[in-house]
Structures are given as C-alpha cells and as structure tokens.
Coordinates of C-alpha atoms in Angstrom, one line a residue:
M123 CA 158.5 -56.0 121.2
K124 CA 158.3 -52.2 120.9
N125 CA 159.8 -49.8 118.4
G126 CA 160.1 -46.1 119.0
E127 CA 160.8 -45.2 115.4
L128 CA 158.1 -47.2 113.6
V129 CA 154.8 -45.3 112.9
L130 CA 152.1 -47.9 112.1
S131 CA 148.7 -47.2 110.7
K132 CA 145.5 -48.4 112.3
E133 CA 145.3 -51.2 109.6
E134 CA 148.9 -52.3 110.3
I135 CA 148.4 -52.4 114.0
S136 CA 145.1 -54.4 113.6
A137 CA 146.9 -56.9 111.4
L138 CA 149.8 -57.2 113.8
D139 CA 147.4 -58.0 116.7
R140 CA 145.5 -60.6 114.6
R141 CA 148.7 -62.3 113.6
A142 CA 149.9 -62.5 117.3
I143 CA 146.6 -64.0 118.4
D144 CA 146.5 -66.4 115.4
G145 CA 150.1 -67.3 116.4
G146 CA 149.0 -68.5 119.8
I147 CA 148.9 -65.5 122.1
P148 CA 145.5 -65.2 123.7
S149 CA 143.9 -61.8 123.3
L150 CA 143.2 -61.8 127.1
T151 CA 146.9 -62.1 127.7
L152 CA 147.7 -59.2 125.4
M153 CA 145.1 -57.2 127.3
R154 CA 146.6 -58.1 130.6
N155 CA 150.0 -57.2 129.3
A156 CA 148.8 -53.8 128.1
A157 CA 147.2 -53.1 131.5
A158 CA 150.5 -54.1 133.3
A159 CA 152.5 -51.9 131.0
V160 CA 150.2 -48.9 131.7
Y161 CA 150.3 -49.6 135.4
R162 CA 154.1 -49.6 135.5
R163 CA 154.1 -46.4 133.6
I164 CA 151.7 -44.8 136.0
L165 CA 153.9 -45.8 138.9
S166 CA 157.0 -44.4 137.2
L167 CA 155.3 -41.1 136.6
G168 CA 154.7 -40.6 140.3
V169 CA 151.0 -39.7 139.9
D170 CA 148.9 -39.1 142.9
L171 CA 146.9 -42.4 143.4
S172 CA 144.7 -41.3 146.3
A173 CA 141.6 -41.0 144.0
P174 CA 142.1 -42.7 140.6
V175 CA 139.1 -43.2 138.2
V176 CA 139.3 -45.4 135.1
V177 CA 136.8 -44.5 132.4
C178 CA 135.9 -47.7 130.5
G179 CA 134.2 -48.1 127.2
S180 CA 132.5 -51.1 125.8
G181 CA 135.2 -52.5 123.5
N182 CA 138.7 -53.8 124.0
N183 CA 140.1 -50.4 125.0
G184 CA 137.6 -50.6 127.8
G185 CA 138.9 -54.1 128.5
D186 CA 142.4 -52.6 129.0
G187 CA 140.9 -50.2 131.5
Y188 CA 139.1 -52.9 133.5
A189 CA 142.3 -55.0 133.5
L190 CA 144.2 -52.0 134.8
A191 CA 141.6 -51.3 137.5
L192 CA 141.9 -54.9 138.5
L193 CA 145.7 -54.6 138.9
M194 CA 145.3 -51.5 140.9
E195 CA 142.6 -53.0 143.1
E196 CA 144.9 -56.0 143.8
A197 CA 147.6 -53.6 144.8
G198 CA 145.3 -51.9 147.4
I199 CA 144.9 -48.7 145.4
P200 CA 141.4 -47.2 146.0
V201 CA 140.5 -47.2 142.3
A202 CA 137.0 -46.6 140.9
V203 CA 135.5 -47.4 137.4
L204 CA 133.2 -45.1 135.5
E205 CA 131.5 -47.1 132.7
S206 CA 130.9 -44.9 129.7
A207 CA 129.1 -47.9 128.2
K208 CA 128.4 -51.5 129.3
P209 CA 130.9 -54.1 128.1
K210 CA 130.2 -55.6 124.7
S211 CA 133.4 -57.4 123.6
H212 CA 134.1 -60.7 125.1
D213 CA 137.5 -59.7 126.6
C214 CA 136.1 -56.4 128.0
A215 CA 133.2 -58.3 129.7
Y216 CA 135.7 -60.8 131.1
Y217 CA 137.9 -58.3 132.9
A218 CA 134.8 -56.2 133.9
S219 CA 133.4 -59.2 135.6
R220 CA 136.6 -59.8 137.6
C221 CA 137.0 -56.2 138.6
T222 CA 135.0 -55.6 141.8
C223 CA 136.0 -52.0 142.5
P224 CA 133.3 -49.4 142.9
R225 CA 131.4 -48.1 139.9
V226 CA 130.9 -44.3 140.0
D227 CA 129.2 -41.6 138.0
E228 CA 130.6 -38.5 136.3
A229 CA 130.7 -36.5 139.6
A230 CA 133.7 -38.6 140.7
L231 CA 135.8 -37.0 138.0
D232 CA 135.7 -33.7 139.8
G233 CA 137.6 -35.0 142.7
A234 CA 139.8 -37.5 140.9
T235 CA 143.6 -37.3 141.1
L236 CA 144.2 -39.6 138.1
I237 CA 141.8 -40.2 135.3
V238 CA 142.6 -43.0 132.9
D239 CA 140.8 -42.7 129.5
A240 CA 139.9 -46.2 128.2
M241 CA 136.8 -45.4 126.2
Y242 CA 137.9 -45.9 122.6
G243 CA 141.6 -46.3 121.8
F244 CA 142.9 -46.7 118.3
S245 CA 139.7 -48.1 116.8
F246 CA 137.9 -44.8 117.1
R247 CA 136.7 -43.0 113.9
G248 CA 134.3 -40.1 113.3
S249 CA 132.7 -38.2 116.1
L250 CA 132.1 -39.0 119.8
P251 CA 128.4 -39.7 120.7
A252 CA 126.9 -36.8 122.6
S253 CA 127.2 -38.5 126.0
D254 CA 130.8 -39.4 125.5
A255 CA 131.6 -35.9 124.2
A256 CA 130.1 -34.5 127.3
L257 CA 132.2 -37.0 129.4
A258 CA 135.3 -36.0 127.5
R259 CA 134.6 -32.3 128.2
R260 CA 134.3 -33.1 131.9
I261 CA 137.5 -35.0 131.9
N262 CA 139.3 -32.1 130.3
A263 CA 137.8 -29.7 132.8
S264 CA 139.0 -31.8 135.8
R265 CA 142.2 -31.0 137.7
A266 CA 143.3 -34.7 137.5
F267 CA 146.3 -36.0 135.7
V268 CA 144.8 -37.6 132.5
L269 CA 146.4 -40.7 131.0
A270 CA 145.0 -42.2 127.8
I271 CA 145.3 -45.9 127.0
D272 CA 146.6 -46.3 123.4
L273 CA 145.1 -43.0 122.2
P274 CA 142.9 -40.2 123.7
S275 CA 139.3 -40.9 123.0
G276 CA 138.1 -38.9 120.0
T277 CA 141.6 -39.2 118.3
E278 CA 141.9 -41.3 115.2
A279 CA 145.0 -43.5 114.9
D280 CA 145.8 -42.2 111.4
G281 CA 145.9 -38.6 112.5
D282 CA 142.6 -36.9 112.6
Y283 CA 140.5 -36.0 115.7
C284 CA 137.1 -34.7 116.6
D285 CA 136.4 -31.4 118.4
D286 CA 135.5 -32.9 121.8
C287 CA 138.4 -35.4 122.1
V288 CA 140.1 -36.0 125.4
A289 CA 143.2 -33.9 126.0
A290 CA 145.6 -36.2 127.8
D291 CA 148.7 -35.3 129.9
A292 CA 150.2 -38.6 128.8
T293 CA 149.4 -41.5 126.4
C294 CA 150.5 -45.1 126.6
T295 CA 150.4 -46.4 123.1
F296 CA 151.3 -50.0 122.3
T297 CA 154.1 -51.6 120.2
A298 CA 154.7 -48.6 117.9
E299 CA 153.7 -45.0 117.4
K300 CA 150.7 -44.2 115.3
P301 CA 150.4 -41.1 113.1
A302 CA 148.3 -39.5 115.8
T303 CA 151.0 -39.8 118.4
A304 CA 153.8 -38.9 116.0
S305 CA 152.6 -35.7 114.3
Y306 CA 150.6 -32.6 115.1
S307 CA 147.9 -31.6 115.4
A308 CA 146.6 -34.8 117.0
L309 CA 149.8 -35.1 119.0
S310 CA 148.7 -31.9 120.9
H311 CA 146.0 -34.0 122.5
C312 CA 148.3 -36.9 123.5
G313 CA 150.6 -35.2 126.0
Q314 CA 153.8 -37.1 126.6
V315 CA 153.8 -40.3 124.6
F316 CA 155.2 -43.6 125.8
V317 CA 155.4 -46.7 123.5
E318 CA 154.8 -49.8 125.6
D319 CA 155.6 -53.4 125.0
I320 CA 152.6 -55.7 125.3
G321 CA 154.3 -58.9 124.1
I322 CA 153.8 -58.9 120.4
P323 CA 156.6 -61.1 119.1
A324 CA 158.7 -60.3 116.1
S325 CA 157.4 -63.5 114.6
A326 CA 154.0 -61.8 114.2
G327 CA 155.5 -59.9 111.3
V328 CA 156.5 -56.6 112.8
P329 CA 157.9 -54.7 109.9
E330 CA 161.6 -53.8 110.1
E331 CA 160.8 -50.9 107.8
S332 CA 157.6 -48.9 107.7
P333 CA 156.5 -46.3 105.1
V334 CA 156.3 -43.8 108.1
R335 CA 159.2 -43.4 110.5
L336 CA 160.1 -41.1 113.3
I337 CA 163.6 -39.7 112.9
R338 CA 165.2 -39.4 116.4
S339 CA 168.8 -39.2 115.1
V340 CA 170.6 -38.8 111.7
E341 CA 174.0 -39.9 113.0
G342 CA 174.3 -42.7 110.4
M343 CA 173.0 -40.5 107.5
I344 CA 175.7 -37.8 107.7
R345 CA 178.6 -38.5 105.3
E346 CA 182.2 -38.2 106.3
R347 CA 184.3 -35.7 104.4
E348 CA 187.2 -37.2 102.5
E349 CA 190.6 -35.8 103.6
N350 CA 191.9 -36.1 100.0
S351 CA 189.4 -33.7 98.5
H352 CA 188.8 -30.3 96.9
K353 CA 185.9 -28.0 96.4
G354 CA 184.7 -30.0 93.4
T355 CA 184.3 -33.0 95.6
F356 CA 181.5 -31.4 97.5
G357 CA 179.5 -30.1 94.6
T358 CA 178.2 -26.7 93.4
L359 CA 174.9 -25.2 94.5
A360 CA 173.4 -22.6 92.2
V361 CA 171.0 -20.2 94.1
L362 CA 168.4 -17.8 92.7
A363 CA 167.2 -15.9 95.7
G364 CA 166.7 -12.5 97.3
S365 CA 165.3 -9.2 96.1
A366 CA 165.5 -5.5 96.9
D367 CA 163.1 -5.9 99.8
M368 CA 164.4 -9.2 101.1
P369 CA 168.2 -9.5 100.7
G370 CA 168.4 -10.9 104.2
A371 CA 166.5 -14.1 103.0
A372 CA 169.3 -14.6 100.4
Y373 CA 172.0 -14.0 103.0
L374 CA 170.5 -16.6 105.4
C375 CA 170.0 -19.1 102.7
L376 CA 173.6 -18.7 101.4
S377 CA 174.9 -18.9 105.0
G378 CA 173.1 -22.1 105.6
A379 CA 174.5 -23.6 102.4
L380 CA 178.1 -22.6 103.1
H381 CA 178.0 -23.9 106.7
A382 CA 176.5 -27.2 105.4
G383 CA 179.8 -27.9 103.6
V384 CA 179.0 -27.4 99.9
G385 CA 182.1 -26.9 97.8
L386 CA 181.0 -23.9 95.8
V387 CA 177.9 -21.6 95.8
K388 CA 176.9 -19.6 92.8
F389 CA 174.4 -16.8 93.5
A390 CA 172.2 -14.8 91.2
S391 CA 169.6 -12.2 92.1
D392 CA 168.5 -8.6 91.2
D393 CA 171.2 -5.9 91.3
T394 CA 170.2 -4.6 94.7
A395 CA 170.3 -7.9 96.4
L396 CA 173.6 -8.8 94.7
S397 CA 175.1 -5.6 95.9
V398 CA 174.0 -6.2 99.5
I399 CA 175.2 -9.8 99.6
K400 CA 178.6 -8.8 98.1
N401 CA 179.2 -6.7 101.1
R402 CA 178.3 -9.4 103.6
L403 CA 179.7 -12.7 102.1
S404 CA 183.0 -13.4 100.4
E405 CA 182.5 -17.0 99.5
P406 CA 179.9 -17.1 96.8
V407 CA 180.5 -16.7 93.1
F408 CA 178.2 -13.8 92.0
L409 CA 176.4 -14.1 88.7
S410 CA 174.8 -11.3 86.8
G411 CA 172.0 -12.2 84.5
G412 CA 169.5 -13.6 86.9
A413 CA 167.6 -16.8 86.0
E414 CA 169.3 -17.1 82.6
A415 CA 172.7 -17.1 84.2
I416 CA 171.7 -19.7 86.8
A417 CA 170.3 -21.9 84.0
Q418 CA 173.5 -21.8 82.0
T419 CA 176.1 -22.2 84.9
S420 CA 177.4 -25.6 85.8
K421 CA 176.0 -27.0 89.1
T422 CA 175.1 -30.2 90.9
A423 CA 172.0 -28.8 92.6
L424 CA 169.7 -25.8 92.2
L425 CA 167.9 -23.7 94.9
V426 CA 165.2 -21.3 94.0
G427 CA 162.9 -18.9 95.9
C428 CA 164.2 -17.6 99.3
G429 CA 163.0 -13.9 99.4
L430 CA 162.9 -13.9 95.6
G431 CA 159.7 -11.8 95.3
R432 CA 157.8 -12.2 92.0
G433 CA 160.2 -10.3 89.8
F434 CA 161.6 -13.4 88.2
D435 CA 158.2 -15.1 87.5
A436 CA 158.6 -14.7 83.7
S437 CA 161.8 -16.8 83.7
L438 CA 161.1 -19.3 86.4
S439 CA 159.0 -21.6 84.2
A440 CA 161.9 -22.1 81.8
L441 CA 164.4 -22.5 84.6
L442 CA 162.5 -25.1 86.5
R443 CA 161.4 -27.1 83.4
G444 CA 165.0 -27.1 82.1
A445 CA 166.7 -28.0 85.3
D446 CA 168.8 -31.2 85.0
V447 CA 170.0 -31.4 88.7
P448 CA 168.1 -31.9 92.0
T449 CA 166.1 -28.8 92.6
V450 CA 165.0 -27.3 96.0
I451 CA 162.0 -24.8 95.7
D452 CA 161.2 -22.6 98.7
A453 CA 159.2 -19.5 99.5
D454 CA 158.4 -17.4 96.4
G455 CA 159.4 -20.4 94.2
I456 CA 156.5 -22.2 95.8
N457 CA 154.2 -19.1 95.4
F458 CA 155.1 -19.1 91.7
L459 CA 154.1 -22.8 91.5
A460 CA 150.8 -22.1 93.2
S461 CA 149.7 -20.4 90.0
H462 CA 151.7 -22.5 87.6
I463 CA 151.4 -26.0 89.1
D464 CA 151.8 -27.5 85.6
V465 CA 155.4 -26.6 85.8
L466 CA 155.9 -28.9 88.7
K467 CA 154.4 -31.8 86.8
E468 CA 156.6 -31.1 83.8
M469 CA 160.0 -30.8 85.6
Q470 CA 162.5 -33.5 84.5
A471 CA 164.8 -33.2 87.5
P472 CA 164.0 -34.4 91.0
A473 CA 162.3 -31.6 92.9
A474 CA 161.8 -30.9 96.6
L475 CA 159.4 -28.3 98.0
T476 CA 159.7 -26.9 101.5
P477 CA 156.4 -25.1 102.3
H478 CA 154.9 -24.0 105.6
P479 CA 151.2 -24.9 105.9
M480 CA 150.0 -21.6 104.4
E481 CA 152.2 -22.1 101.3
L482 CA 150.9 -25.7 101.0
S483 CA 147.4 -24.3 101.3
R484 CA 148.1 -22.1 98.2
L485 CA 149.4 -25.2 96.3
T486 CA 146.5 -27.5 97.2
G487 CA 143.5 -25.3 97.8
C488 CA 143.1 -27.0 101.2
G489 CA 142.6 -24.8 104.3
V490 CA 145.5 -24.5 106.7
E491 CA 143.4 -26.1 109.5
E492 CA 142.6 -29.1 107.3
I493 CA 146.3 -29.5 106.4
N494 CA 147.4 -29.3 110.1
R495 CA 144.8 -31.8 111.2
N496 CA 146.5 -34.5 109.1
R497 CA 149.9 -33.4 108.1
V498 CA 151.1 -36.9 107.1
H499 CA 148.2 -37.7 104.9
T500 CA 148.3 -34.2 103.2
A501 CA 152.0 -34.4 102.5
R502 CA 151.9 -37.9 101.2
A503 CA 148.9 -37.2 98.9
F504 CA 150.7 -34.2 97.4
T505 CA 153.9 -36.0 96.6
A506 CA 152.0 -38.9 95.1
E507 CA 150.1 -36.6 92.8
Y508 CA 153.0 -34.4 91.7
G509 CA 156.0 -36.9 91.8
C510 CA 158.1 -34.6 94.0
Y511 CA 159.5 -34.5 97.6
L512 CA 157.9 -32.4 100.2
L513 CA 159.0 -31.0 103.5
L514 CA 156.0 -29.6 105.5
K515 CA 157.4 -27.2 108.1
G516 CA 156.2 -27.0 111.6
S517 CA 156.7 -28.8 114.9
R518 CA 157.4 -32.4 114.0
T519 CA 158.4 -31.6 110.4
V520 CA 156.9 -34.1 107.9
I521 CA 159.0 -35.2 105.0
A522 CA 157.3 -37.2 102.2
A523 CA 158.7 -39.0 99.2
P524 CA 156.8 -39.7 96.0
D525 CA 157.0 -43.5 96.7
G526 CA 154.9 -43.1 99.8
R527 CA 157.7 -43.0 102.4
V528 CA 157.3 -40.5 105.2
R529 CA 159.7 -39.3 107.9
I530 CA 158.8 -37.2 110.9
T531 CA 161.7 -35.4 112.6
V532 CA 161.7 -35.3 116.4
S533 CA 163.7 -32.1 116.9
G534 CA 163.0 -28.4 117.1
C535 CA 161.5 -25.8 119.4
S536 CA 159.8 -22.5 119.4
A537 CA 163.1 -20.7 118.9
L538 CA 162.7 -21.6 115.2
A539 CA 159.4 -19.8 114.9
K540 CA 161.0 -16.6 113.4
G541 CA 161.3 -15.2 109.9
G542 CA 164.4 -16.4 108.3
S543 CA 164.7 -19.8 109.9
G544 CA 163.2 -21.4 106.8
D545 CA 165.7 -19.7 104.5
V546 CA 168.5 -21.3 106.5
L547 CA 166.9 -24.7 106.2
A548 CA 166.5 -24.3 102.4
G549 CA 170.2 -23.5 102.1
V550 CA 171.2 -26.5 104.1
V551 CA 169.0 -28.8 102.1
G552 CA 170.3 -27.4 98.8
A553 CA 173.9 -27.8 100.0
L554 CA 173.4 -31.4 101.0
A555 CA 171.7 -32.2 97.6
A556 CA 174.7 -30.6 95.8
Q557 CA 177.0 -32.9 97.8
G558 CA 175.2 -36.0 96.5
Y559 CA 172.6 -36.7 99.1
D560 CA 169.4 -37.9 97.5
L561 CA 166.6 -35.4 98.2
F562 CA 164.8 -37.5 100.8
D563 CA 168.0 -37.8 102.9
A564 CA 168.9 -34.1 102.3
L565 CA 165.5 -33.0 103.5
T566 CA 165.7 -35.4 106.5
V567 CA 169.3 -34.5 107.6
G568 CA 168.6 -30.8 107.0
A569 CA 165.4 -30.7 108.9
F570 CA 166.6 -32.7 111.9
L571 CA 169.8 -30.7 112.3
H572 CA 168.0 -27.5 111.8
G573 CA 165.7 -28.5 114.7
R574 CA 168.5 -29.6 116.9
A575 CA 170.4 -26.4 116.3
G576 CA 167.3 -24.5 117.4
E577 CA 167.2 -26.5 120.6
Q578 CA 170.8 -25.8 121.3
L579 CA 170.6 -22.1 120.6
A580 CA 167.5 -21.9 122.9
V581 CA 169.6 -23.4 125.7
R582 CA 172.3 -20.7 125.2
F583 CA 170.2 -17.7 124.3
G584 CA 166.6 -18.6 125.2
A585 CA 163.8 -19.4 122.8
H586 CA 163.0 -15.7 122.7
G587 CA 166.6 -14.6 122.0
A588 CA 168.0 -17.1 119.6
L589 CA 168.2 -15.7 116.0
P590 CA 168.0 -17.4 112.6
S591 CA 171.3 -15.9 111.7
Q592 CA 172.9 -18.1 114.5
L593 CA 171.6 -21.3 113.0
P594 CA 174.1 -21.8 110.1
E595 CA 177.1 -21.9 112.4
E596 CA 175.4 -24.3 114.9
I597 CA 174.3 -26.6 112.0
G598 CA 177.9 -26.7 110.8
R599 CA 179.0 -27.8 114.2
L600 CA 176.4 -30.6 114.3
L601 CA 177.5 -31.8 110.8
G602 CA 181.1 -32.0 112.1

C-alpha cells in the first residue's frame, strides 16, 4: 500500500517494516519491490539513461541501490555503481554480490546523466562523514539528474538535515511521506517527491490516522450553508485590529472575514483606523471604545492583532484572559504575547496563533533558521507547552493542535509572499471559527483555501501581479 496523505515518522516507518517482515514478507522482497518502484519511476520521468551511476552505501538503502542497478543491468542499461562504503547489512551484501555492473570512482559522476543517491535513506542522523560529505558535494555539482532513494543522504526522516546533504531533483520515498518530504526546509533538498508502494500490506498495521497529515483537499471539511438561515446562523466575529499607520491591515482582515461567510462582523480600533474603514466597508458594525467595547459585545469568536500596533497593549491582557469564545491572535497580538507569554497560559478560551517564523522566534527565543529547519517539531512543541493551536506560515503551512496532531497544507505559491496576505488569512480563520468550526479545522480550511486562492490569482495575474486585496473574493468563490 501507499498513502499520499499520511506523514510517518522514522520510528513509525521502522515499526511498519518490522511488522511486515514478521508477518512473512522477506526483507529481500521488500528491497526488490523498492528497487522496482524506483526503476518504474525513473522510466516514467524520461531521464537520460545513457550514463547512469548508482551511489550505494553499506546499509539497506545501499541494498535498494544495488537491487536497482541489477534491474537496470538486466534491462541492458549501461549502469555503473559507485560504492561509498562496502556492504555491511546482509541484504545489501546479497544484492551487491548479484550486481555485476562496473564499479567506478567519483570521477564518473562528472559525466553521469543520472545519479541515484542510495547512501543512507531514512535511517540517517547527525552529520555525514567527511568522505560522504565530499561525495555529496560532487553529486550536487554534477549536471546529472539526481534521484534519491527514500530520502536524500544527509536528510533526517523527521525533518532536519546537515549542511552537506544531497540536493535531489526527485525523491522516491516509500509507503508514506516523512516529515522531511512533507515540510520545508528539508523538502527543499528532496525535489519532486513520489510516494511508492513496496508491498507493505494493510495487515502490517498501517495507521488509518496519523498525528501528522498532508492536506491536499478540504472538500469534505467545508460546511454547507443552510437555506433556512439568517445572519445569526453564521456567527458574530469581533475584531480588534488596525491603527493610524496600518488601517489597511484591518481592511484586509475584515474583507477576508466577510468573504468567508460570517454572519456579522463587529470592529473596533483607534479613531483614525475606524474612520478609514468606515469609508471603505459598509458591512461591519463599528464599535467605539476599543478593547473594552470588544470585551463587552456579544460574539461567537474573537480576532485580535492585524495591524494593531502597540497602542492597546495595556488592555490586551484583560481582553485575552477574559475571552470566553475561540480567539485568533495574529501579528501585533502575537508581538504582545512575546513579552507577556503568561497571558497565553492563563487564557480560558481556546486560542489559535498565526505567526510567521520571525514572530514565532520572538515567542520561543529560537532563531528563525532553527525554526525553519524543523517546522513540524517546533510547532508541535509550542502547542504542547502552551495548550493552544498554531499556524506557522510559510510554504507548506504547518498547523498544530495541543493534542499533538499536525496538518501540513499542500497549496500556495510565491504570490502570497506580500504584506497583507496574512491579514486576509487571519480574517478567514476568525470567520470560520465564528461559524462554529473548531479552531483546528478553521485553521486548516483557511490556510488551504488561502493557498489555493493565491495559486489561482497567480494564473490570472502572475505571481508578481496578484494582490492580497484580491484574495478575499477568490476565497469566497472557493468556499462556494
């Protein structure tokens, strides 16, 4: 079997392999199946096979490489093997002994048309030995198409990677995705990812659910709107956002909420932002009195922070601690929490934070590079510590729940890399929460459709030309 939505850890994959072998499938058969799947993928990609080189390590990933070279040899392809280390595992030695194709040195990489990386696979951890690091650098410097078996060497299954890891053009991973193939930054070394079936049966205990999943569609998560309904049916979102210098953030946030179908929006800000928004939007109810007015008004969800500045810091503590409805905290709301993190722990209502990596860095004290090297682990650790939901923005947005579940959305493009896109997303999430979606689903649906809207706008206007202000209407169309 294979599953394109499951994201399994190194431990889960290892256990699955053991159960399959204990259930009667020889490990040599699984290795042969893996090689056959990779071979079929290579043929489907149309890669130049005039000078392929398979780089084989000493373990089972190397065994996959030798088994692949054997298949290519049997098909009459002029394949060569470069041994980064002599076979050590039993299965690796078995296929190495059967493969009679030429053994070559590193110089062969310079003229290769295809390089298959079979040095380490998913078992790798730490740093590459100096000789293998040098080999990886030479692979990366070649003009060949580079295909990694299971994972690029130097990349850890659970998401980290070392500095000299192989940068593949494509990766054939087995049975299910791993955190490294599902989320950046490790994904940037994997190229195009293909999940291949190597014959692990469902009886081996393949989980129907996994704590980490790729979200490729939210079709079944979007609620239909009742025909016999009124504005109260779809909830009330209270928004504290905007400031004299950033009224546009409030506008984009409110536009996102209104196009996401919320029944009523109530908006509070400083006098300048209120005045600007009154001239641009007719739909919200405008509240004077700032945070105090937001705290006292009736609502089914609360959104705080988009372009808010720091003028409301003195009243945010009481507002957030006293909230009794699902609360979405973005931008300057997050910046406030960075210096008042105790408020997050003391909130009674469910809370969702929507930071980009720099904002999460302020919350955690971890560097942006450290966060981006393992986005899944960082997001999951934060939600476990603070009991909140987290949406970590970026390509392949990571959404984490306090119970350990993680979703990674497969949508979006560089058209979204513009100031204001996040304000729209916050408004959409807040609107969905106000309509009764739990925060995990509100974040998931909002992030996925936000990404899909960006893709569609990029087709129409180009990634350069698409604007955040165009997102709300496109998201509304996608919601239906």
